[in-house]
Amino acid sequence: MRDAGTQIDTPMAYISTLATRLSIDHLRSARVRREQYVGDWLPEPLVESPEGDPAQRAEMLDSLSFAFLAVLERLSPEQRAVLLLRDVFGYEYDEIAEILDLEAANVRQLAVRARRRVREQRPRFAVSRQQQERLASGFFAAVERGDVRALEALLAEDVVLRGDGGGKAPALGHSIVGRAEVARVMLAWARLGEGAGGSVQPLTVNGGPGALVWDADKHLIAVWALDVADGAIRGIASIVNPDKLRHIATVGSMVDTLRSIRDRRS
């Protein structure tokens, strides 16, 4: 860290170096905290505003999709820094080496390994925006109707359902894999929400299809995000941790919602 009053010859380079190194330190500490996290950890959902434009949505889909963010979480802090600085912000290897205080050859190796990890996780077949919207529309329609066969037809055989409550809201204790089990859980959740007077609002989450789940008082209790790839829905993320929802809307209590359902049934 420079002393106060020291002249900075290249402010942008200094800011890039400072921001990158602070980010790496933050990622290292975040990884430690995540090891102590209750249940699955999922990225914070980003919801598109109603006036969002298609170009911005496409850019978000490429860089902020749940699938891409999940891949980034598997990279080391240094690999993530190199990947973003080189492939997103266009820095040269020599510049990145100076920022990270590494040899350029080491930076290139980090980039190769990071790209390999990202490439291994990419779907084999691209999905058009129209196909993505068709699958999402069919998904939410099947959930609303309670049509298990229609829902299973849209899910990949090895579809994964993950929930993030962070120990602050009721959530899945572990990921659920397989179309039959995932369909059963999604329809059970839909019946619970309907019984409590709640509603599901489809919209764009992290550049892809998703939905906001509201309780009877129009308070947000969950965000769902669908991962569509290779012609099917391959993943569903359900974020109910209130700390990750407050930036979107007023958050309701999942516990109160479940209590309301119990009271209605008694």
mmCIF file of N, CA, C and O in Angstrom, residues 149-191:
data_model
loop_
_atom_site.group_PDB
_atom_site.id
_atom_site.type_symbol
_atom_site.label_atom_id
_atom_site.label_comp_id
_atom_site.label_asym_id
_atom_site.label_seq_id
_atom_site.Cartn_x
_atom_site.Cartn_y
_atom_site.Cartn_z
ATOM 1 N N ARG A 149 -46.436 -35.124 -15.526
ATOM 2 C CA ARG A 149 -45.888 -35.668 -16.763
ATOM 3 C C ARG A 149 -45.337 -34.571 -17.667
ATOM 4 O O ARG A 149 -44.264 -34.714 -18.258
ATOM 5 N N ALA A 150 -46.087 -33.490 -17.775
ATOM 6 C CA ALA A 150 -45.625 -32.372 -18.600
ATOM 7 C C ALA A 150 -44.353 -31.762 -18.023
ATOM 8 O O ALA A 150 -43.438 -31.379 -18.761
ATOM 9 N N LEU A 151 -44.290 -31.712 -16.702
ATOM 10 C CA LEU A 151 -43.107 -31.137 -16.050
ATOM 11 C C LEU A 151 -41.894 -32.035 -16.271
ATOM 12 O O LEU A 151 -40.804 -31.550 -16.624
ATOM 13 N N GLU A 152 -42.061 -33.333 -16.084
ATOM 14 C CA GLU A 152 -40.942 -34.257 -16.270
ATOM 15 C C GLU A 152 -40.413 -34.217 -17.694
ATOM 16 O O GLU A 152 -39.211 -34.376 -17.928
ATOM 17 N N ALA A 153 -41.305 -33.993 -18.665
ATOM 18 C CA ALA A 153 -40.892 -33.965 -20.071
ATOM 19 C C ALA A 153 -39.956 -32.800 -20.374
ATOM 20 O O ALA A 153 -39.197 -32.846 -21.353
ATOM 21 N N LEU A 154 -39.987 -31.768 -19.553
ATOM 22 C CA LEU A 154 -39.148 -30.590 -19.769
ATOM 23 C C LEU A 154 -37.814 -30.668 -19.028
ATOM 24 O O LEU A 154 -36.912 -29.873 -19.297
ATOM 25 N N LEU A 155 -37.697 -31.602 -18.096
ATOM 26 C CA LEU A 155 -36.505 -31.706 -17.263
ATOM 27 C C LEU A 155 -35.513 -32.705 -17.841
ATOM 28 O O LEU A 155 -35.892 -33.749 -18.358
ATOM 29 N N ALA A 156 -34.218 -32.382 -17.726
ATOM 30 C CA ALA A 156 -33.181 -33.336 -18.100
ATOM 31 C C ALA A 156 -33.229 -34.523 -17.139
ATOM 32 O O ALA A 156 -33.673 -34.401 -15.998
ATOM 33 N N GLU A 157 -32.764 -35.661 -17.596
ATOM 34 C CA GLU A 157 -32.804 -36.862 -16.754
ATOM 35 C C GLU A 157 -32.033 -36.658 -15.461
ATOM 36 O O GLU A 157 -32.434 -37.140 -14.405
ATOM 37 N N ASP A 158 -30.913 -35.916 -15.542
ATOM 38 C CA ASP A 158 -30.078 -35.697 -14.359
ATOM 39 C C ASP A 158 -30.225 -34.277 -13.811
ATOM 40 O O ASP A 158 -29.281 -33.710 -13.252
ATOM 41 N N VAL A 159 -31.406 -33.675 -13.990
ATOM 42 C CA VAL A 159 -31.647 -32.322 -13.496
ATOM 43 C C VAL A 159 -31.342 -32.249 -11.993
ATOM 44 O O VAL A 159 -31.566 -33.202 -11.252
ATOM 45 N N VAL A 160 -30.822 -31.088 -11.574
ATOM 46 C CA VAL A 160 -30.449 -30.895 -10.169
ATOM 47 C C VAL A 160 -31.239 -29.721 -9.595
ATOM 48 O O VAL A 160 -31.271 -28.633 -10.186
ATOM 49 N N LEU A 161 -31.861 -29.947 -8.452
ATOM 50 C CA LEU A 161 -32.575 -28.895 -7.715
ATOM 51 C C LEU A 161 -31.767 -28.566 -6.467
ATOM 52 O O LEU A 161 -31.477 -29.442 -5.649
ATOM 53 N N ARG A 162 -31.395 -27.284 -6.328
ATOM 54 C CA ARG A 162 -30.601 -26.848 -5.184
ATOM 55 C C ARG A 162 -31.331 -25.728 -4.457
ATOM 56 O O ARG A 162 -31.989 -24.889 -5.078
ATOM 57 N N GLY A 163 -31.218 -25.720 -3.141
ATOM 58 C CA GLY A 163 -31.857 -24.689 -2.336
ATOM 59 C C GLY A 163 -30.858 -24.010 -1.419
ATOM 60 O O GLY A 163 -29.942 -24.656 -0.894
ATOM 61 N N ASP A 164 -31.006 -22.719 -1.249
ATOM 62 C CA ASP A 164 -30.106 -21.934 -0.405
ATOM 63 C C ASP A 164 -30.929 -21.168 0.618
ATOM 64 O O ASP A 164 -31.583 -20.181 0.283
ATOM 65 N N GLY A 165 -30.903 -21.659 1.871
ATOM 66 C CA GLY A 165 -31.562 -20.947 2.960
ATOM 67 C C GLY A 165 -30.589 -20.322 3.930
ATOM 68 O O GLY A 165 -30.966 -19.490 4.752
ATOM 69 N N GLY A 166 -29.321 -20.728 3.847
ATOM 70 C CA GLY A 166 -28.287 -20.151 4.697
ATOM 71 C C GLY A 166 -28.533 -20.341 6.183
ATOM 72 O O GLY A 166 -27.980 -19.600 6.997
ATOM 73 N N GLY A 167 -29.386 -21.288 6.540
ATOM 74 C CA GLY A 167 -29.708 -21.483 7.946
ATOM 75 C C GLY A 167 -30.683 -20.455 8.484
ATOM 76 O O GLY A 167 -30.996 -20.461 9.677
ATOM 77 N N LYS A 168 -31.209 -19.584 7.605
ATOM 78 C CA LYS A 168 -32.101 -18.510 8.041
ATOM 79 C C LYS A 168 -33.525 -18.687 7.529
ATOM 80 O O LYS A 168 -34.399 -17.882 7.850
ATOM 81 N N ALA A 169 -33.741 -19.705 6.719
ATOM 82 C CA ALA A 169 -35.074 -20.016 6.204
ATOM 83 C C ALA A 169 -35.111 -21.502 5.868
ATOM 84 O O ALA A 169 -34.073 -22.081 5.504
ATOM 85 N N PRO A 170 -36.270 -22.149 5.986
ATOM 86 C CA PRO A 170 -36.358 -23.580 5.639
ATOM 87 C C PRO A 170 -35.949 -23.800 4.191
ATOM 88 O O PRO A 170 -36.417 -23.113 3.286
ATOM 89 N N ALA A 171 -35.052 -24.748 3.964
ATOM 90 C CA ALA A 171 -34.559 -25.030 2.617
ATOM 91 C C ALA A 171 -34.190 -26.503 2.518
ATOM 92 O O ALA A 171 -34.178 -27.221 3.517
ATOM 93 N N LEU A 172 -33.877 -26.934 1.305
ATOM 94 C CA LEU A 172 -33.447 -28.311 1.099
ATOM 95 C C LEU A 172 -32.190 -28.599 1.915
ATOM 96 O O LEU A 172 -31.267 -27.780 1.953
ATOM 97 N N GLY A 173 -32.153 -29.770 2.515
ATOM 98 C CA GLY A 173 -30.955 -30.150 3.255
ATOM 99 C C GLY A 173 -29.824 -30.567 2.340
ATOM 100 O O GLY A 173 -28.654 -30.504 2.711
ATOM 101 N N HIS A 174 -30.176 -30.985 1.125
ATOM 102 C CA HIS A 174 -29.168 -31.397 0.149
ATOM 103 C C HIS A 174 -29.786 -31.289 -1.243
ATOM 104 O O HIS A 174 -31.012 -31.195 -1.398
ATOM 105 N N SER A 175 -28.939 -31.285 -2.255
ATOM 106 C CA SER A 175 -29.423 -31.196 -3.627
ATOM 107 C C SER A 175 -30.239 -32.442 -3.990
ATOM 108 O O SER A 175 -29.965 -33.535 -3.506
ATOM 109 N N ILE A 176 -31.243 -32.262 -4.852
ATOM 110 C CA ILE A 176 -32.072 -33.362 -5.331
ATOM 111 C C ILE A 176 -31.773 -33.561 -6.813
ATOM 112 O O ILE A 176 -31.741 -32.595 -7.581
ATOM 113 N N VAL A 177 -31.523 -34.790 -7.202
ATOM 114 C CA VAL A 177 -31.127 -35.107 -8.577
ATOM 115 C C VAL A 177 -32.140 -36.070 -9.197
ATOM 116 O O VAL A 177 -32.590 -37.021 -8.545
ATOM 117 N N GLY A 178 -32.487 -35.830 -10.468
ATOM 118 C CA GLY A 178 -33.398 -36.725 -11.183
ATOM 119 C C GLY A 178 -34.741 -36.086 -11.445
ATOM 120 O O GLY A 178 -35.305 -35.418 -10.583
ATOM 121 N N ARG A 179 -35.264 -36.286 -12.677
ATOM 122 C CA ARG A 179 -36.488 -35.577 -13.075
ATOM 123 C C ARG A 179 -37.698 -35.961 -12.234
ATOM 124 O O ARG A 179 -38.513 -35.096 -11.895
ATOM 125 N N ALA A 180 -37.837 -37.226 -11.869
ATOM 126 C CA ALA A 180 -39.017 -37.640 -11.107
ATOM 127 C C ALA A 180 -39.025 -36.980 -9.724
ATOM 128 O O ALA A 180 -40.054 -36.447 -9.289
ATOM 129 N N GLU A 181 -37.884 -37.010 -9.035
ATOM 130 C CA GLU A 181 -37.805 -36.433 -7.693
ATOM 131 C C GLU A 181 -37.934 -34.921 -7.736
ATOM 132 O O GLU A 181 -38.626 -34.306 -6.908
ATOM 133 N N VAL A 182 -37.265 -34.275 -8.690
ATOM 134 C CA VAL A 182 -37.332 -32.809 -8.785
ATOM 135 C C VAL A 182 -38.746 -32.361 -9.118
ATOM 136 O O VAL A 182 -39.258 -31.403 -8.535
ATOM 137 N N ALA A 183 -39.409 -33.048 -10.045
ATOM 138 C CA ALA A 183 -40.788 -32.690 -10.393
ATOM 139 C C ALA A 183 -41.699 -32.829 -9.180
ATOM 140 O O ALA A 183 -42.564 -31.974 -8.934
ATOM 141 N N ARG A 184 -41.517 -33.892 -8.425
ATOM 142 C CA ARG A 184 -42.354 -34.109 -7.239
ATOM 143 C C ARG A 184 -42.178 -32.981 -6.228
ATOM 144 O O ARG A 184 -43.163 -32.462 -5.695
ATOM 145 N N VAL A 185 -40.939 -32.560 -5.998
ATOM 146 C CA VAL A 185 -40.688 -31.489 -5.020
ATOM 147 C C VAL A 185 -41.245 -30.157 -5.519
ATOM 148 O O VAL A 185 -41.879 -29.413 -4.760
ATOM 149 N N MET A 186 -41.043 -29.847 -6.799
ATOM 150 C CA MET A 186 -41.533 -28.576 -7.330
ATOM 151 C C MET A 186 -43.052 -28.491 -7.233
ATOM 152 O O MET A 186 -43.610 -27.446 -6.875
ATOM 153 N N LEU A 187 -43.751 -29.581 -7.539
ATOM 154 C CA LEU A 187 -45.209 -29.567 -7.456
ATOM 155 C C LEU A 187 -45.684 -29.495 -6.006
ATOM 156 O O LEU A 187 -46.701 -28.853 -5.707
ATOM 157 N N ALA A 188 -44.939 -30.118 -5.104
ATOM 158 C CA ALA A 188 -45.289 -30.020 -3.686
ATOM 159 C C ALA A 188 -45.147 -28.586 -3.202
ATOM 160 O O ALA A 188 -46.006 -28.069 -2.469
ATOM 161 N N TRP A 189 -44.060 -27.920 -3.630
ATOM 162 C CA TRP A 189 -43.879 -26.513 -3.255
ATOM 163 C C TRP A 189 -45.005 -25.658 -3.828
ATOM 164 O O TRP A 189 -45.509 -24.753 -3.148
ATOM 165 N N ALA A 190 -45.388 -25.921 -5.067
ATOM 166 C CA ALA A 190 -46.448 -25.142 -5.701
ATOM 167 C C ALA A 190 -47.769 -25.309 -4.953
ATOM 168 O O ALA A 190 -48.511 -24.339 -4.753
ATOM 169 N N ARG A 191 -48.071 -26.536 -4.524
ATOM 170 C CA ARG A 191 -49.314 -26.771 -3.779
ATOM 171 C C ARG A 191 -49.286 -26.055 -2.428
ATOM 172 O O ARG A 191 -50.298 -25.491 -1.998
#
